[in-house]
Amino acid sequence: MRSTARGEGRRLAGRHRNIELGLLALAVAVCLAGHIDADLALTGKMPPGLLVHGLLLGGLAGVAHLVVRRFAPYADPLILPLGVFLTGFGLMLLDRLDISYAAVHAKKGDYQKIPAAPSQMMWVFVSVAVALALIVLVKHHRFFQRYVYLLMAGALILLAAPAFFPGRPEDFGAKRWIRLFGLSFEPDEFVKVAITIFFAGYLMASRDALALAGRKVWGLTLPRGRHAGPVLAIWVVSLLVLIFERDLGTSLIFFGVFIVMLYVATERTSWVVLGLLMAVGGAAVVGTAEPHVHGRVLAWLHPLDYYKEVHDKAIISDQPAEALFSLGTGHLTGTGLGSGRPWLIGFAGRSDFVFTTIGEELGLAGVTAVLMVYLLLVQRGLRTAIGLTDPFGKLLAAGLSSALALQVFVVVGGVSGLVPLTGKALPFLAAGGSSLLANWLIVALLIKLSDSSGRAALEPAPPLSEPLPVQAAGAPRGEQARPAEPQPQPFPAQEPASPNADPAAPTEVRPALGGRTPTDPQQRSYGYPPASDHPAQGYGGENPSSA
C-alpha cells in the first residue's frame, strides 16, 4: 500500500515537472515575441541577434529545469517559469530602451548611449548559475538554520559598509553602493535575504515568549515590555540605515519583513499595529530632520513643481512628473511595444523607472498583467509556507515572499506616486546585477522550500511500527523475545458508586489521575497526571520496568 502511494506521488511530481517544462517554453516564447514586436516597431527589421538570444535564454531555462527535476523533483511547478518570464521580459525592455537611447544620445556622447542589455544578460547567467548551485549543494533548507547568527553578523556588516564609502553625484544623495577596484554592488539586496533567514531562526526560538500577552490599551492587547526589545532593536537599526545611508527603501523593507514574520510567528495583531505606529513615527521624525529624506518627501508631494519658474533644483526633478505623464499616455492598452517615448525619462533603462515603459507601451492591461505575475510568485511562496511542517521553513518562506512583495510595492508605488521614491530596483526587470542575483537566490530558496512541502504532501508517511518486543527478565541474550503485554491500569477511570447511594443523586466522576480528587493540590499539574505514591510506579500508575 505504501509503495503504491509513493509511486503515485512520484508520478504526480513527474507531471508537475512536465507542466513546468511547458510553462518555461511559453515564457521564453512570449519574451521572444516581445523582442520581435519592439524591434519591428523601432527599426522595421527583425532583431539581429534573435536566434542567439533565443537559444541562450531557452538553453538556460532548460538547464534550470533539468536541475530542478533532478534535485528538487517535488518543487512547485510555477516558481521557476515565473522567474524566467520576469527575467526575459526585463531583457526585452532593456533591449528596447537601448535602441532608443542609442539613437537619441548618439550626438550627446554621454553614457546613456551605452547599451545595458548585454551586461544584464551576463548577470542573468551568473545569477541563474548561483541559484542552481544552491539547489544542488544545499540538501535541505534547515541547513541555514545552523548559521542564522553568522548570517546576521555578516548582514549587519554589509548593511553598515556603504556609509563608509563616499557618495557620487549620480547617486542623488543615497549611499547604497560599495565600490572596490572599479566594481560596485548593492549589499542591501543580499542583506534582505540574510536578514530573513535570521528572522526565521530567531522567531522560531522566541515565538512563545513574543506571543505572551501584556496589558490592554484601548481594547488592544499589547505585548509585554521585556519582549518588545527585539522589535525596538530592529526599529533602531532601520532608522540608522535611513539616517546615515539615506536609503528609504531598504529601511522600509527591513522593518516591514520583520513585522510580517513576527505576525506569522505569533498571530497577534498587536505586533502589526505597534510596528506600523513605530514605522510611521520614525519616518515622520527622520523625514523632517534629514535633508535628503525630506527632499524625497517634498518631491513626492509636489511632483509638478519642476515646471514652475522658481523651484529648488536640488530637490525637485523632472522624473516623478515624467513618470506620471508616461503612465497616463498608456491609457488602457498602451501605445504598443516600441511606439512610445519612455526614453524621455533620463535613465529609465538603468533604474526603477523601467516600469513606466510597461505602463506607456502596454497600458493598464500590461501593468496589471505584470503585477499579477509578481502576485502569483508571492502567492506560490505563501502557499509553500502553508504546506511546510517545520516552523523554520514556514517563517522563511513567508519572509522571502514578503520581502519580494514589499520591494515591488515600494518601487511601483514610488514610480506611480503612491509613496515617495526609494531608488530600489524593480525585481528581475530593472538593470542591476546585485538585484538580479539576490532575487534569483530567493527563487532558489523558494524552490527548495516548495520541494520539502511537496515531498511531505505527495509522499506517504511511514506506517506506525509494531510494538518492539521486550526481552523477558533473566532470559539469556539472543533468546526469542516475547511481545510486550499491555499493563493493567491500577486505578479505574471512574470509582464505583457506593451501594447505599441514592440512584437519583448525581454521581461524581473522578478521572484516572492516580486516585486523587480534582481538589487535591498535588493534582494541579496543568495537564500532566501526578506520579503515584508507590515508588515503583511512574506517571499514571505505569511500571517503568515494563515500558
mmCIF file of C-alpha atoms in Angstrom, residues 37 49 69 76-77 89 123 167 196 220 231 254 290 304 333 337 342 365 375 420 461 490 494 502 530-531 540:
data_model
loop_
_atom_site.group_PDB
_atom_site.id
_atom_site.type_symbol
_atom_site.label_atom_id
_atom_site.label_comp_id
_atom_site.label_asym_id
_atom_site.label_seq_id
_atom_site.Cartn_x
_atom_site.Cartn_y
_atom_site.Cartn_z
ATOM 1 C CA ASP A 37 7.391 43.292 -31.850
ATOM 2 C CA GLY A 49 20.627 38.538 -32.618
ATOM 3 C CA ARG A 69 13.844 17.847 -11.960
ATOM 4 C CA ASP A 76 6.267 23.961 -7.124
ATOM 5 C CA PRO A 77 5.947 23.928 -10.952
ATOM 6 C CA PHE A 89 10.741 40.267 -20.030
ATOM 7 C CA TRP A 123 24.324 38.837 -14.943
ATOM 8 C CA GLY A 167 28.882 59.040 -2.431
ATOM 9 C CA THR A 196 15.101 36.995 6.519
ATOM 10 C CA LEU A 220 -5.736 46.322 22.020
ATOM 11 C CA VAL A 231 11.323 44.967 17.881
ATOM 12 C CA PHE A 254 13.948 45.683 6.515
ATOM 13 C CA GLU A 290 17.192 64.507 7.481
ATOM 14 C CA LEU A 304 4.836 69.090 -10.937
ATOM 15 C CA THR A 333 -3.918 49.043 -23.829
ATOM 16 C CA LEU A 337 5.937 47.985 -27.797
ATOM 17 C CA PRO A 342 9.750 56.161 -22.348
ATOM 18 C CA ALA A 365 -3.631 45.928 -19.109
ATOM 19 C CA LEU A 375 1.467 38.438 -7.136
ATOM 20 C CA PRO A 420 7.978 58.603 -2.102
ATOM 21 C CA ALA A 461 4.111 8.969 5.905
ATOM 22 C CA PRO A 490 -4.072 0.111 38.710
ATOM 23 C CA GLN A 494 -14.257 6.054 37.399
ATOM 24 C CA ASP A 502 -29.229 7.294 46.097
ATOM 25 C CA PRO A 530 0.784 13.265 39.055
ATOM 26 C CA ALA A 531 3.058 10.404 39.969
ATOM 27 C CA GLY A 540 -0.451 7.403 35.685
#
